[in-house]
Coordinates of C-alpha atoms and ligand atoms in Angstrom, one line a residue:
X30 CA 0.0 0.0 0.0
X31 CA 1.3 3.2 -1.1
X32 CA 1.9 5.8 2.1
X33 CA 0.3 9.0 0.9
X34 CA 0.3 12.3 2.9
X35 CA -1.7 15.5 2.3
X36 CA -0.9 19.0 3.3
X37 CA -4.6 20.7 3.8
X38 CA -3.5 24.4 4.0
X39 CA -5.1 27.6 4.0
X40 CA -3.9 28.8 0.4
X41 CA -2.5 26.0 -0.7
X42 CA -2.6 21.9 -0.6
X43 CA 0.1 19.3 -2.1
X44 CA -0.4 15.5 -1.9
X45 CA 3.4 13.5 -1.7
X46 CA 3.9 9.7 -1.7
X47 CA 6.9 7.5 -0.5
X48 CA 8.9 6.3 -3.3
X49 CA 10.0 2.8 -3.4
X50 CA 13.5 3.8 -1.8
X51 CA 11.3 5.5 1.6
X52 CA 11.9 9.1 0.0
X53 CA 9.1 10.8 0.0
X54 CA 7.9 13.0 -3.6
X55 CA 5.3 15.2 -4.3
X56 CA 3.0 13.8 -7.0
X57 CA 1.8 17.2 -9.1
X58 CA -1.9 17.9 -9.6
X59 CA -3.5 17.0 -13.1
X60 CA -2.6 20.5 -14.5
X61 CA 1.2 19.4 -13.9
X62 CA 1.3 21.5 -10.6
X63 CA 3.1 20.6 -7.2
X64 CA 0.7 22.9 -5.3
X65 CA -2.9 22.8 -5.7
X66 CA -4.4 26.1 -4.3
X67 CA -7.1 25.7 -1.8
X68 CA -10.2 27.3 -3.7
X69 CA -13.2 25.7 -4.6
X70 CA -15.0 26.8 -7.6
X71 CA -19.3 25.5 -6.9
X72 CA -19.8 25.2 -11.3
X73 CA -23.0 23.7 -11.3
X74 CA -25.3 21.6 -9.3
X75 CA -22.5 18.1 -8.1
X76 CA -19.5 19.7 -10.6
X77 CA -16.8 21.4 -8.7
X78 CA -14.0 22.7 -9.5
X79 CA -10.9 22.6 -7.2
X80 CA -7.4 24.7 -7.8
X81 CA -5.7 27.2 -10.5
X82 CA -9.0 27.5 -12.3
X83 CA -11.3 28.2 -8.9
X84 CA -8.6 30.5 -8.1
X85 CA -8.9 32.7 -10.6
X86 CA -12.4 32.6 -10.9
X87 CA -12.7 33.7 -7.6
X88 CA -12.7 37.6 -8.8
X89 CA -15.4 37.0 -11.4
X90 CA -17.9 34.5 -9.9
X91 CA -17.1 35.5 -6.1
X92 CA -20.3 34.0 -4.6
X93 CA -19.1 30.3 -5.9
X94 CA -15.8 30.3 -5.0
X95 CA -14.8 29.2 -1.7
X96 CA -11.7 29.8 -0.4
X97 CA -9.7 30.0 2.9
X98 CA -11.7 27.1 4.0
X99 CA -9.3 26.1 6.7
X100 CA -10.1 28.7 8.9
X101 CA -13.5 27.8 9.6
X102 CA -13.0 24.1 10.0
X103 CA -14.6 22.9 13.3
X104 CA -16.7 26.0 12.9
X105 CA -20.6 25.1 13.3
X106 CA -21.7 28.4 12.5
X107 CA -20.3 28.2 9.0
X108 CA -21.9 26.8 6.0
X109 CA -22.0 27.4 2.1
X110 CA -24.7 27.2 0.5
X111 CA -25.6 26.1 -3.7
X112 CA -28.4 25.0 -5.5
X113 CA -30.3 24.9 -2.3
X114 CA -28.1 22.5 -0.8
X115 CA -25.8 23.1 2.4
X116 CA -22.0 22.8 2.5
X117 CA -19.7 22.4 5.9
X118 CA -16.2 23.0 6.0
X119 CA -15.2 19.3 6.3
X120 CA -17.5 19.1 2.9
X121 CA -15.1 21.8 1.0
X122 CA -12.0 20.2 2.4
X123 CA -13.4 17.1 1.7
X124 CA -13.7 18.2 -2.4
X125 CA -9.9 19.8 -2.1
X126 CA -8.8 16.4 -1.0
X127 CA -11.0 14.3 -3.2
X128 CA -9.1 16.6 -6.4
X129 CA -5.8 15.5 -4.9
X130 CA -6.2 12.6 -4.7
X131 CA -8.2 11.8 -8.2
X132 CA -5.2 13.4 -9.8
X133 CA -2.6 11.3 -8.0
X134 CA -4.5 8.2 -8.6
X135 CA -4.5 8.8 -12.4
X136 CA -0.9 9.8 -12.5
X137 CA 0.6 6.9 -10.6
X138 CA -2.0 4.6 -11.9
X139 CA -2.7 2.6 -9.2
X140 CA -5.5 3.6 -6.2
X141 CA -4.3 5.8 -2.8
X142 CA -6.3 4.2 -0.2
X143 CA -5.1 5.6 2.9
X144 CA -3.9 8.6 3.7
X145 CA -2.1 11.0 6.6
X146 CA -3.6 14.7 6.7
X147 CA -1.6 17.5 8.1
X148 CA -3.0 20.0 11.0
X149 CA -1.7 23.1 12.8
X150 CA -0.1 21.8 15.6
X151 CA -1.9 24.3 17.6
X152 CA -5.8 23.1 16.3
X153 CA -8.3 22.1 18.6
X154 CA -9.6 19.1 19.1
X155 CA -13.0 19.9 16.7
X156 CA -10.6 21.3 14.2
X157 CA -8.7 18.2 14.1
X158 CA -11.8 15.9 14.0
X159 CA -13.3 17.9 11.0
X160 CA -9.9 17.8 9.4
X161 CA -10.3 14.0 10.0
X162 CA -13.6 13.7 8.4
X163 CA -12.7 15.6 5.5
X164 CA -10.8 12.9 4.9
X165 CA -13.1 10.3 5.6
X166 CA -15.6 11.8 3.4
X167 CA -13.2 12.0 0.3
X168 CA -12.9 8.6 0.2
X169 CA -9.7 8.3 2.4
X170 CA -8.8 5.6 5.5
X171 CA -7.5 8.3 7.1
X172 CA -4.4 6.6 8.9
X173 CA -3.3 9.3 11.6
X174 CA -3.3 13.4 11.6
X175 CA -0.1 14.3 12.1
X176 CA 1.1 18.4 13.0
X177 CA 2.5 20.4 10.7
X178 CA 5.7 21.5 12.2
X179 CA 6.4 17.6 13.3
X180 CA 5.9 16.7 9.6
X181 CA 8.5 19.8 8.3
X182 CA 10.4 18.6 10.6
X183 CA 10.4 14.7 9.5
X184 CA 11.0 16.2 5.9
X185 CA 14.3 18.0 7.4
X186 CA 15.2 15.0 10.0
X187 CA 15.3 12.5 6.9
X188 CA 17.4 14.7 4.4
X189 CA 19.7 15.3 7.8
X190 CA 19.4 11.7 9.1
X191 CA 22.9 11.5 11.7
X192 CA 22.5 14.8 12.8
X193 CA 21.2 15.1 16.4
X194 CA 19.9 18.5 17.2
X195 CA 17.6 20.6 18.1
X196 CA 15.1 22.7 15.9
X197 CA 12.9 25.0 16.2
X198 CA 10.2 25.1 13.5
X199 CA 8.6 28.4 13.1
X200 CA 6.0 27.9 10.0
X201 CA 3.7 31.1 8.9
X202 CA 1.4 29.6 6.6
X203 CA -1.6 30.8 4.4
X204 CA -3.9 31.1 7.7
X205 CA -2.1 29.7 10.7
X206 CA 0.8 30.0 12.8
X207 CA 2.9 27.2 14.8
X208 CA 5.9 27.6 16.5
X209 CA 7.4 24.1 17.8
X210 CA 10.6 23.0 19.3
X211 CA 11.6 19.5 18.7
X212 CA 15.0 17.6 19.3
X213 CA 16.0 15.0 15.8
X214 CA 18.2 12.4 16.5
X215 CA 18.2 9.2 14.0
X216 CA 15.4 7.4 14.3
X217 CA 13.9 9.9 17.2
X218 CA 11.6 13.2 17.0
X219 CA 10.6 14.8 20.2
X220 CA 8.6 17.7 20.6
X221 CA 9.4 19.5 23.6
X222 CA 6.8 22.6 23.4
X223 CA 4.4 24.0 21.0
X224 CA 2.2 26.9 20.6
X225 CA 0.7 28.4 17.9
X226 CA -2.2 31.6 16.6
X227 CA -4.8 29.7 14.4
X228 CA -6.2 33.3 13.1
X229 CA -2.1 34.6 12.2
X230 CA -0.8 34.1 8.7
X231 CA -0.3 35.6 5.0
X232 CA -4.0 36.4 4.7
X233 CA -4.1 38.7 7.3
X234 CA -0.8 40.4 6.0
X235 CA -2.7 40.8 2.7
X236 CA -6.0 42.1 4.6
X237 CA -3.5 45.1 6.0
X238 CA -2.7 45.8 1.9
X239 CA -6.1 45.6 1.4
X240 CA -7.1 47.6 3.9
X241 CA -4.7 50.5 3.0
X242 CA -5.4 50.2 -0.6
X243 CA -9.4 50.5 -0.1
X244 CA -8.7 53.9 2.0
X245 CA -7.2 55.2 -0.5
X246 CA -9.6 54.6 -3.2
X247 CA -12.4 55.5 -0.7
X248 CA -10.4 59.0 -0.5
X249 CA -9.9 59.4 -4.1
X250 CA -12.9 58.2 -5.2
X251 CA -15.3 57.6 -2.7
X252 CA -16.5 54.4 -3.5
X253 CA -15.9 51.7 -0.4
X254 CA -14.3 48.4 -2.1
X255 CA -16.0 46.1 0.7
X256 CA -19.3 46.6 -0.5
X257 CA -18.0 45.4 -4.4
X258 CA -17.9 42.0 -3.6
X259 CA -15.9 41.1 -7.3
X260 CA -13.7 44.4 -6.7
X261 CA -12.5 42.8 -3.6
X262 CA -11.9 40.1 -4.7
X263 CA -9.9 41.6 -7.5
X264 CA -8.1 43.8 -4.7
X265 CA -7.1 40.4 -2.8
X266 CA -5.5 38.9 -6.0
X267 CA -3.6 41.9 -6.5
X268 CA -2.6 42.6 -2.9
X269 CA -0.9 39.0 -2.3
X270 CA 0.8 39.3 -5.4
X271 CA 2.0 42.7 -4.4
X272 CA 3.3 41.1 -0.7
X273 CA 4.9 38.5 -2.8
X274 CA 6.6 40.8 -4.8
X275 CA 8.0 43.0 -1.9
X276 CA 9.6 40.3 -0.5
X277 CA 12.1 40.5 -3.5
X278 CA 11.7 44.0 -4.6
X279 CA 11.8 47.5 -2.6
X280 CA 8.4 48.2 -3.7
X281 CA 5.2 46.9 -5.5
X282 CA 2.4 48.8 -7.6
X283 CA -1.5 47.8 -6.7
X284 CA -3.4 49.0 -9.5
X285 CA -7.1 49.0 -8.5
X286 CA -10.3 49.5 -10.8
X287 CA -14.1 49.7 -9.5
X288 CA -17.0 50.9 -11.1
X289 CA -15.2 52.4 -13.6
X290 CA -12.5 54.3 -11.4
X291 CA -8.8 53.6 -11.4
X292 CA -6.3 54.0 -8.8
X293 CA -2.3 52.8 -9.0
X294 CA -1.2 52.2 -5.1
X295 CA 2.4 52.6 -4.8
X296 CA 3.9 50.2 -1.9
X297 CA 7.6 50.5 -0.8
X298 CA 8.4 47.4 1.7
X299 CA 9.5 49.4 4.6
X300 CA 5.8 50.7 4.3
X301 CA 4.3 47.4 4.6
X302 CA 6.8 46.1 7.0
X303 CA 5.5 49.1 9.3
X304 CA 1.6 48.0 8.7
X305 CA 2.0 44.4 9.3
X306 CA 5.0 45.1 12.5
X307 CA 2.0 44.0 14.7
X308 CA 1.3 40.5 13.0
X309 CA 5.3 40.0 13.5
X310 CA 5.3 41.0 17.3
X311 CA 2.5 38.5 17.7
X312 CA 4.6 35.6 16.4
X313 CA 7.5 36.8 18.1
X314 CA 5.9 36.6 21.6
X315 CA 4.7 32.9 20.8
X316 CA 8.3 32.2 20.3
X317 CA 9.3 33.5 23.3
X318 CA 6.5 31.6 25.3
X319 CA 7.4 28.0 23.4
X320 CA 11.1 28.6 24.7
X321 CA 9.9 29.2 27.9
X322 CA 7.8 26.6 28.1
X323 CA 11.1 24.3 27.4
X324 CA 13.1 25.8 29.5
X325 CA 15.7 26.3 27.0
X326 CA 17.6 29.6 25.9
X327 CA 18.4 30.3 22.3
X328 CA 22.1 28.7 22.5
X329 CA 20.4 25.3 23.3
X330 CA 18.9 25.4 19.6
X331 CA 20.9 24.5 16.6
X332 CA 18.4 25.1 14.0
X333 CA 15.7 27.5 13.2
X334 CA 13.8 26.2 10.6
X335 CA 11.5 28.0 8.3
X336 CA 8.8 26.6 7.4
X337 CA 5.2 28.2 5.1
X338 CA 4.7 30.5 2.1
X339 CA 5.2 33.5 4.1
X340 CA 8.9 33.3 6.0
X341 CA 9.8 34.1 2.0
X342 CA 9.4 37.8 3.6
X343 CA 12.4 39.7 4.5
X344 CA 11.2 40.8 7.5
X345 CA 10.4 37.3 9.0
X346 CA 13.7 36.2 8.8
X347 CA 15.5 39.7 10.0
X348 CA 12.8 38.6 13.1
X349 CA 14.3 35.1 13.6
X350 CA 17.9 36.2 13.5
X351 CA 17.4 39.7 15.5
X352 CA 15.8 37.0 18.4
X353 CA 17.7 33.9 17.5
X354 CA 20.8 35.0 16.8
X355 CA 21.2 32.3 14.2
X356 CA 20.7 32.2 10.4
X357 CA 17.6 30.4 9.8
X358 CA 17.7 27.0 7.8
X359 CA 15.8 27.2 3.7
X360 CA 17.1 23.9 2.8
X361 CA 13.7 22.3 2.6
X362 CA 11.2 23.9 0.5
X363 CA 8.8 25.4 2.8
X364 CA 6.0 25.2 0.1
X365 CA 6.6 21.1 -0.1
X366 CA 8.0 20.1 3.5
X367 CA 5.1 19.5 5.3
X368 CA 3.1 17.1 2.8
X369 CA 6.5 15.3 2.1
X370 CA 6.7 14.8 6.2
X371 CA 3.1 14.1 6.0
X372 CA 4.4 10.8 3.4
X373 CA 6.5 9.9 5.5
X374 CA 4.8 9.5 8.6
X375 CA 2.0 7.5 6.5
X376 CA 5.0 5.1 5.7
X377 CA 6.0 4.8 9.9
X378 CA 2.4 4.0 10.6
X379 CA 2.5 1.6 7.3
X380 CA 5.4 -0.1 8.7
X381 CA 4.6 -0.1 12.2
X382 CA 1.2 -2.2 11.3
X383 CA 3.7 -4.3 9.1
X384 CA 2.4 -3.6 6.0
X385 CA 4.7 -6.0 3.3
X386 CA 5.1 -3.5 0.8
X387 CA 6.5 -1.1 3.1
X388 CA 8.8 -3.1 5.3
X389 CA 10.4 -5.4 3.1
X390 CA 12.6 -2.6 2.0
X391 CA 15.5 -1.1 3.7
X392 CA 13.4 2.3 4.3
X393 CA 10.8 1.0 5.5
X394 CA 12.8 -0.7 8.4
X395 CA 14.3 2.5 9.3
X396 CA 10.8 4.1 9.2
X397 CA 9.1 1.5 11.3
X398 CA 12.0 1.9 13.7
X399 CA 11.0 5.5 13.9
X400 CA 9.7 7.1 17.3
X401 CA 8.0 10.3 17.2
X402 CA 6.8 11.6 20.8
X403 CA 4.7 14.7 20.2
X404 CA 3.2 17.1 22.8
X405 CA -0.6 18.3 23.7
X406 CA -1.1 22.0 22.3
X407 CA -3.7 22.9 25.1
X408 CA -4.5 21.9 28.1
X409 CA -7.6 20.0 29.1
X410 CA -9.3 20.7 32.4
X411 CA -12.5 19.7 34.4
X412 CA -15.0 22.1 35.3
X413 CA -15.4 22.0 39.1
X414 CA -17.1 24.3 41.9
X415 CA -14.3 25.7 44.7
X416 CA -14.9 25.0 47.7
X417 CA -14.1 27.6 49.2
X418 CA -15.4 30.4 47.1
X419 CA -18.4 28.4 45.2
X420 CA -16.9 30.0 42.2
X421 CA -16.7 27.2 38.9
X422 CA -12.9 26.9 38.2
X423 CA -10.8 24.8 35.1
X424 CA -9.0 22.2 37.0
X425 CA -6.3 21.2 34.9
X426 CA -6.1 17.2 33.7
X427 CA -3.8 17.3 31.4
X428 CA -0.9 20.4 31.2
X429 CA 0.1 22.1 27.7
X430 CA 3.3 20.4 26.5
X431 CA 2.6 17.1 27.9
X432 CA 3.8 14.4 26.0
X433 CA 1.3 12.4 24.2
X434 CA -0.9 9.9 24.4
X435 CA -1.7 11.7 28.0
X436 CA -3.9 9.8 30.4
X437 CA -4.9 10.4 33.9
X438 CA -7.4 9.6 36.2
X439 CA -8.5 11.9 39.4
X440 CA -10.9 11.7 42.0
X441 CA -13.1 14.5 42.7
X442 CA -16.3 15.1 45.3
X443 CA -19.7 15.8 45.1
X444 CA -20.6 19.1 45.7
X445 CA -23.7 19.5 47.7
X446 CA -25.7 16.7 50.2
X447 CA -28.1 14.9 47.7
X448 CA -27.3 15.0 44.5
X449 CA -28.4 12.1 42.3
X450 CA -25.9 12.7 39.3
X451 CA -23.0 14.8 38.1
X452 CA -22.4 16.2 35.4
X453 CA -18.3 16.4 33.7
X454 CA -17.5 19.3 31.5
X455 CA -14.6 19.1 29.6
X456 CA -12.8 22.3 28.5
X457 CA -9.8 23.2 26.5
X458 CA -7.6 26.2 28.3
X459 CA -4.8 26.9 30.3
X460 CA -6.8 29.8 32.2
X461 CA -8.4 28.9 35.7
X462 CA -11.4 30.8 34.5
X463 CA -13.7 28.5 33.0
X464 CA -15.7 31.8 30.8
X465 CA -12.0 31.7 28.8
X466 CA -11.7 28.3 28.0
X467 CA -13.6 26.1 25.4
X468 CA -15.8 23.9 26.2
X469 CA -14.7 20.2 24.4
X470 CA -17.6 18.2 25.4
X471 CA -20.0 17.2 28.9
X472 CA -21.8 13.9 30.0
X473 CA -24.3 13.6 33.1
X474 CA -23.7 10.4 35.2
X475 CA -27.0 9.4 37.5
X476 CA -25.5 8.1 40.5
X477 CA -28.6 5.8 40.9
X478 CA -30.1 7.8 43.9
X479 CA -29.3 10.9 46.6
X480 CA -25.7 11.4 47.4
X481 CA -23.4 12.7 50.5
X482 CA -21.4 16.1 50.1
X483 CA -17.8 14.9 49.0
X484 CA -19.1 11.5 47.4
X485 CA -15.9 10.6 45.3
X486 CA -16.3 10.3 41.4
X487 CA -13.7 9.3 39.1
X488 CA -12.6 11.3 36.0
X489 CA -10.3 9.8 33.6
X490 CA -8.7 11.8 30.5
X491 CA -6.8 9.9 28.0
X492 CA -5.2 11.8 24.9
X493 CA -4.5 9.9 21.7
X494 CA -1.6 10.0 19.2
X495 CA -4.0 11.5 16.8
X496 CA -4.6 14.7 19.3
X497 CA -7.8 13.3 20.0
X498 CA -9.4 13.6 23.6
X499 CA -11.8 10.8 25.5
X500 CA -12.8 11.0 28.7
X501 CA -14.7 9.3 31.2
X502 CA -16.5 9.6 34.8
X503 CA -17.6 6.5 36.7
X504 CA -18.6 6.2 40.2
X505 CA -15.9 4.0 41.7
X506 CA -18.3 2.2 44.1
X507 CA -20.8 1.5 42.1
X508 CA -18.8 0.7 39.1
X509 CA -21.9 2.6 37.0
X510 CA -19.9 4.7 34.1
X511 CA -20.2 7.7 31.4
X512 CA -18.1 8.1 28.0
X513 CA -17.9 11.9 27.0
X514 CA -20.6 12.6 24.6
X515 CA -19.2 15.2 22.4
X516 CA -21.5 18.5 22.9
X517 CA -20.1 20.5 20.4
X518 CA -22.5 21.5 17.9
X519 CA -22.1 20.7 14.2
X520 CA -19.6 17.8 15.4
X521 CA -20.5 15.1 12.9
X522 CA -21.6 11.7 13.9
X523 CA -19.4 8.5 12.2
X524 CA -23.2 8.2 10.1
X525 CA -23.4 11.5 9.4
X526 CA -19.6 11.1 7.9
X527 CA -20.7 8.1 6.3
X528 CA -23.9 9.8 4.6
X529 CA -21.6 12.5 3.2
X530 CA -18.7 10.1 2.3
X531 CA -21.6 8.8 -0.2
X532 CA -22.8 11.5 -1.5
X533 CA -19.8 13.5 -2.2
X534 CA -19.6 10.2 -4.7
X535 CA -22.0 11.7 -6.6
X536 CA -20.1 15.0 -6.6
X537 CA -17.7 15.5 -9.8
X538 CA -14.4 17.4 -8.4
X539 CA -12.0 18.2 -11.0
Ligands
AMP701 P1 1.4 28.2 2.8 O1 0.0 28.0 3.4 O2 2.5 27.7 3.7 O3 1.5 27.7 1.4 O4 1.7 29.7 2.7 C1 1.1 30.5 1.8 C2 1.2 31.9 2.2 O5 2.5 32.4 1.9 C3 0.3 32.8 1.4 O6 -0.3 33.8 2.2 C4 1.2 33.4 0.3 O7 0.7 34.7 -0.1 C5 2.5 33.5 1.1 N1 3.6 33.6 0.2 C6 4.0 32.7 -0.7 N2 5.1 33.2 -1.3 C7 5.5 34.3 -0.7 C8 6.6 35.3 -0.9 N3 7.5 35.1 -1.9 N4 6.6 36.4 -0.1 C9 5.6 36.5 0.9 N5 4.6 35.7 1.0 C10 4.5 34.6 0.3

């Protein structure tokens, strides 16, 4: 079986395979691309149209082009809608992934089963499960979900195989940012902290061009951009090509047209690099807080490696080396790492279940001798009432940066005299006060009549390799248990997926 892994980004998505030597190689798209862009283009009623083409559509026929999908994933609130018929974010990725992997399938000639799909390492739990199902519902056994930066850094570790050293992965992407620190040896990746902005990357550098831009035409010309859907659209185009082209040039021209006015926006790069300081600073204090959170100072690190469209920009990597004091590492291209990672941890998971295809060559030992020990990017508490104050707190379960799969098991009290069942809320949060934390999930166990004040219940938290919580809460004397029931709204049910899994068979995505 072939190992196959997918790169879902914000602007962009690549698909790479492992050869039959273990080395990993992107497999282009059917229009002879190695990077797909992630834009959906609704053509008619089950035709859809994923990549170049959606992309550039996008500024004529705004209101069926989908893009930026990535951002909304495990959002419930979110749905597009055509020909009368709903679509969820796991339904658009779904369509992105279906296209990559149709077009691999007829390149290679032979069918892509199974499949590992990249996430932020810093997504949520119902981010990652809708990432998950996106899969599921294009047709993929999804084998694993694996983060980003741990992938990059797989791509790196395997091209640097004796090397042991540490490396920082800082990856600014199309819509997200992650900042990991992980220590490569042969045969060994270990993350030792992780943090990340899932609303920081190259769009919102763009949105600051776009803002300027549509103050300026608003002065010249009083007409307000934002309300011209297809103008906008145009603007967007132009303004990422004009960030692009200041990270090579000293300036860039935006040349906007609306309603028949015209406008030429001249851009130098200092300009820009003063509008978007802000975004920067906000990556910057990430680092700072993963490096605390490992304890380490910069002369512990040996690499700093750059990973995501947008550390092409000057500015990122005057950043890295006015904080790192180190030159920061290109040698894998940041456009391609993370899907080629992505391969290769399909072919560990491949091996490790002793797959013959895989482990009957020499790479596929090595990979099925490969450890890789990742970290939880949140941490996962229990709602509980103090005490002492009667105020709800976030008791922590399971710490940020703990090393995964997490488990434990505590024992906690009933509350008041005569209860008859409690209830377990899960939340997602480091901070103690439960109103800024999100909620994962809550079950009610009956406790099969009235209980005592400081009755003891059991709650049990286990974190899986694939970043995926379950959790439990039984009443030790009794034996009588609850498995969380997942609360979230517009989480999908394995029918649900399956329902959609058939009918995006009836969809044509080319
Ligand atoms: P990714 O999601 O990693 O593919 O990153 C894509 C992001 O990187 C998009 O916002 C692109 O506009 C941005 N990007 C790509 N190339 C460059 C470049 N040369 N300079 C600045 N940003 C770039």
């Amino acid at each position: 079986m072939k190992a196959v892994g997918i790169d879902l980004g914000t602007t962009f998505s690549a698909l790479a395979v492992l050869n039959d030597y273990g080395n990993p190689e992107i497999v282009p798209n059917r229009e002879g691309e190695r990077i797909t862009p992630s834009v959906a283009l609704f053509d008619a009623e089950n035709q859809v149209t994923v990549g170049a083409i959606a992309k550039n559509t996008a500024v004529s026929d705004p209101e069926n082009v989908v893009e930026f999908i990535k951002r909304q994933m495990g959002n419930p609130d979110f749905v597009f809608v055509h020909s009368g018929r709903e679509f969820r974010p796991e339904d658009i990725s779904a369509m992105i992934i279906k296209k990559l992997k149709a077009d691999a399938e007829t390149l290679l000639g032979a069918e892509l089963p199974s499949a590992v799909i990249t996430v932020p390492a810093y997504f949520d739990d119902a981010r990652r499960q809708a990432t998950m199902n996106a899969g599921r519902i294009a047709g993929f056994n999804v084998l694993g979900i694996v983060n980003e930066p741990t992938a990059a850094a797989l791509a790196y570790g395997m091209s640097n195989p004796d090397v042991r050293q540490r490396i920082l992965v800082y990856d600014l992407g199309g819509g997200t940012f992650d900042v990991t620190l992980m220590e490569v040896t042969e045969g060994k990746i270990r993350v030792l902290a992780t943090d990340g902005d899932h609303q920081l990357g190259g769009k919102d550098f763009d949105d600051k061009i776009i803002m300027y831009c549509n103050d300026e035409f608003k002065r010249e010309h009083g007409i307000d951009l934002l309300d011209d859907l297809e103008a906008l659209q145009d603007l967007r185009q132009r303004a990422e090509s004009a960030k692009k082209t200041l990270s090579s040039r000293d300036s860039a021209k935006i040349t906007i047209s609306a309603q028949g006015a015209r406008l030429t926006v001249e851009m130098a790069r200092k300009q820009f690099e003063e509008m978007t300081a802000e975004l920067l600073v906000r990556s910057e204090m990430l680092l700072d807080a993963v490096m605390g959170a490992a304890e380490l100072g910069w002369a512990d690190v040996d690499q700093v490696l750059l990973v995501g469209g947008m550390t092409r920009m000057p500015a990122v990597m005057e950043m890295i080396r006015r904080v790192s004091g180190k030159e920061p590492t290109l040698s894998v291209n940041p456009d391609e790492a993370i899907a080629l990672g992505a391969a290769i941890y399909a072919g560990i998971i491949l091996a490790g279940r002793g797959d013959p295809e895989v482990v009957l060559s020499e790479a596929g030992r090595r990979l099925r001798d490969t450890v890789i020990e990742d970290v939880t990017s949140h941490s996962y508490g229990v709602l509980l009432v103090d005490s002492k104050t009667g105020s709800d707190i976030n008791e922590i379960m399971i710490a940020k940066n703990s090393p995964i799969p997490a488990a434990r098991t505590a024992t906690y009290y009933v509350h008041e005299d005569g209860q008859s069942c409690v209830e377990l809320v899960v939340l997602q949060g480091e901070d103690r006060n439960p109103a800024n934390c999100n909620e994962i999930g809550r079950v009610v166990l009956p406790l099969g009549g009235s209980k005592p004040r400081n009755y003891p219940i059991e709650v049990t938290y286990e974190y899986d390799v694939n970043m995926i919580m379950h959790a439990t809460i039984k009443d030790p004397q009794t034996g009588a248990q609850k498995s969380l029931q997942i609360t979230q709204q517009g989480r999908l049910t394995n029918a649900e997926v399956e329902e959609k899994r058939e009918t995006m068979q009836e969809v044509e995505v080319v």
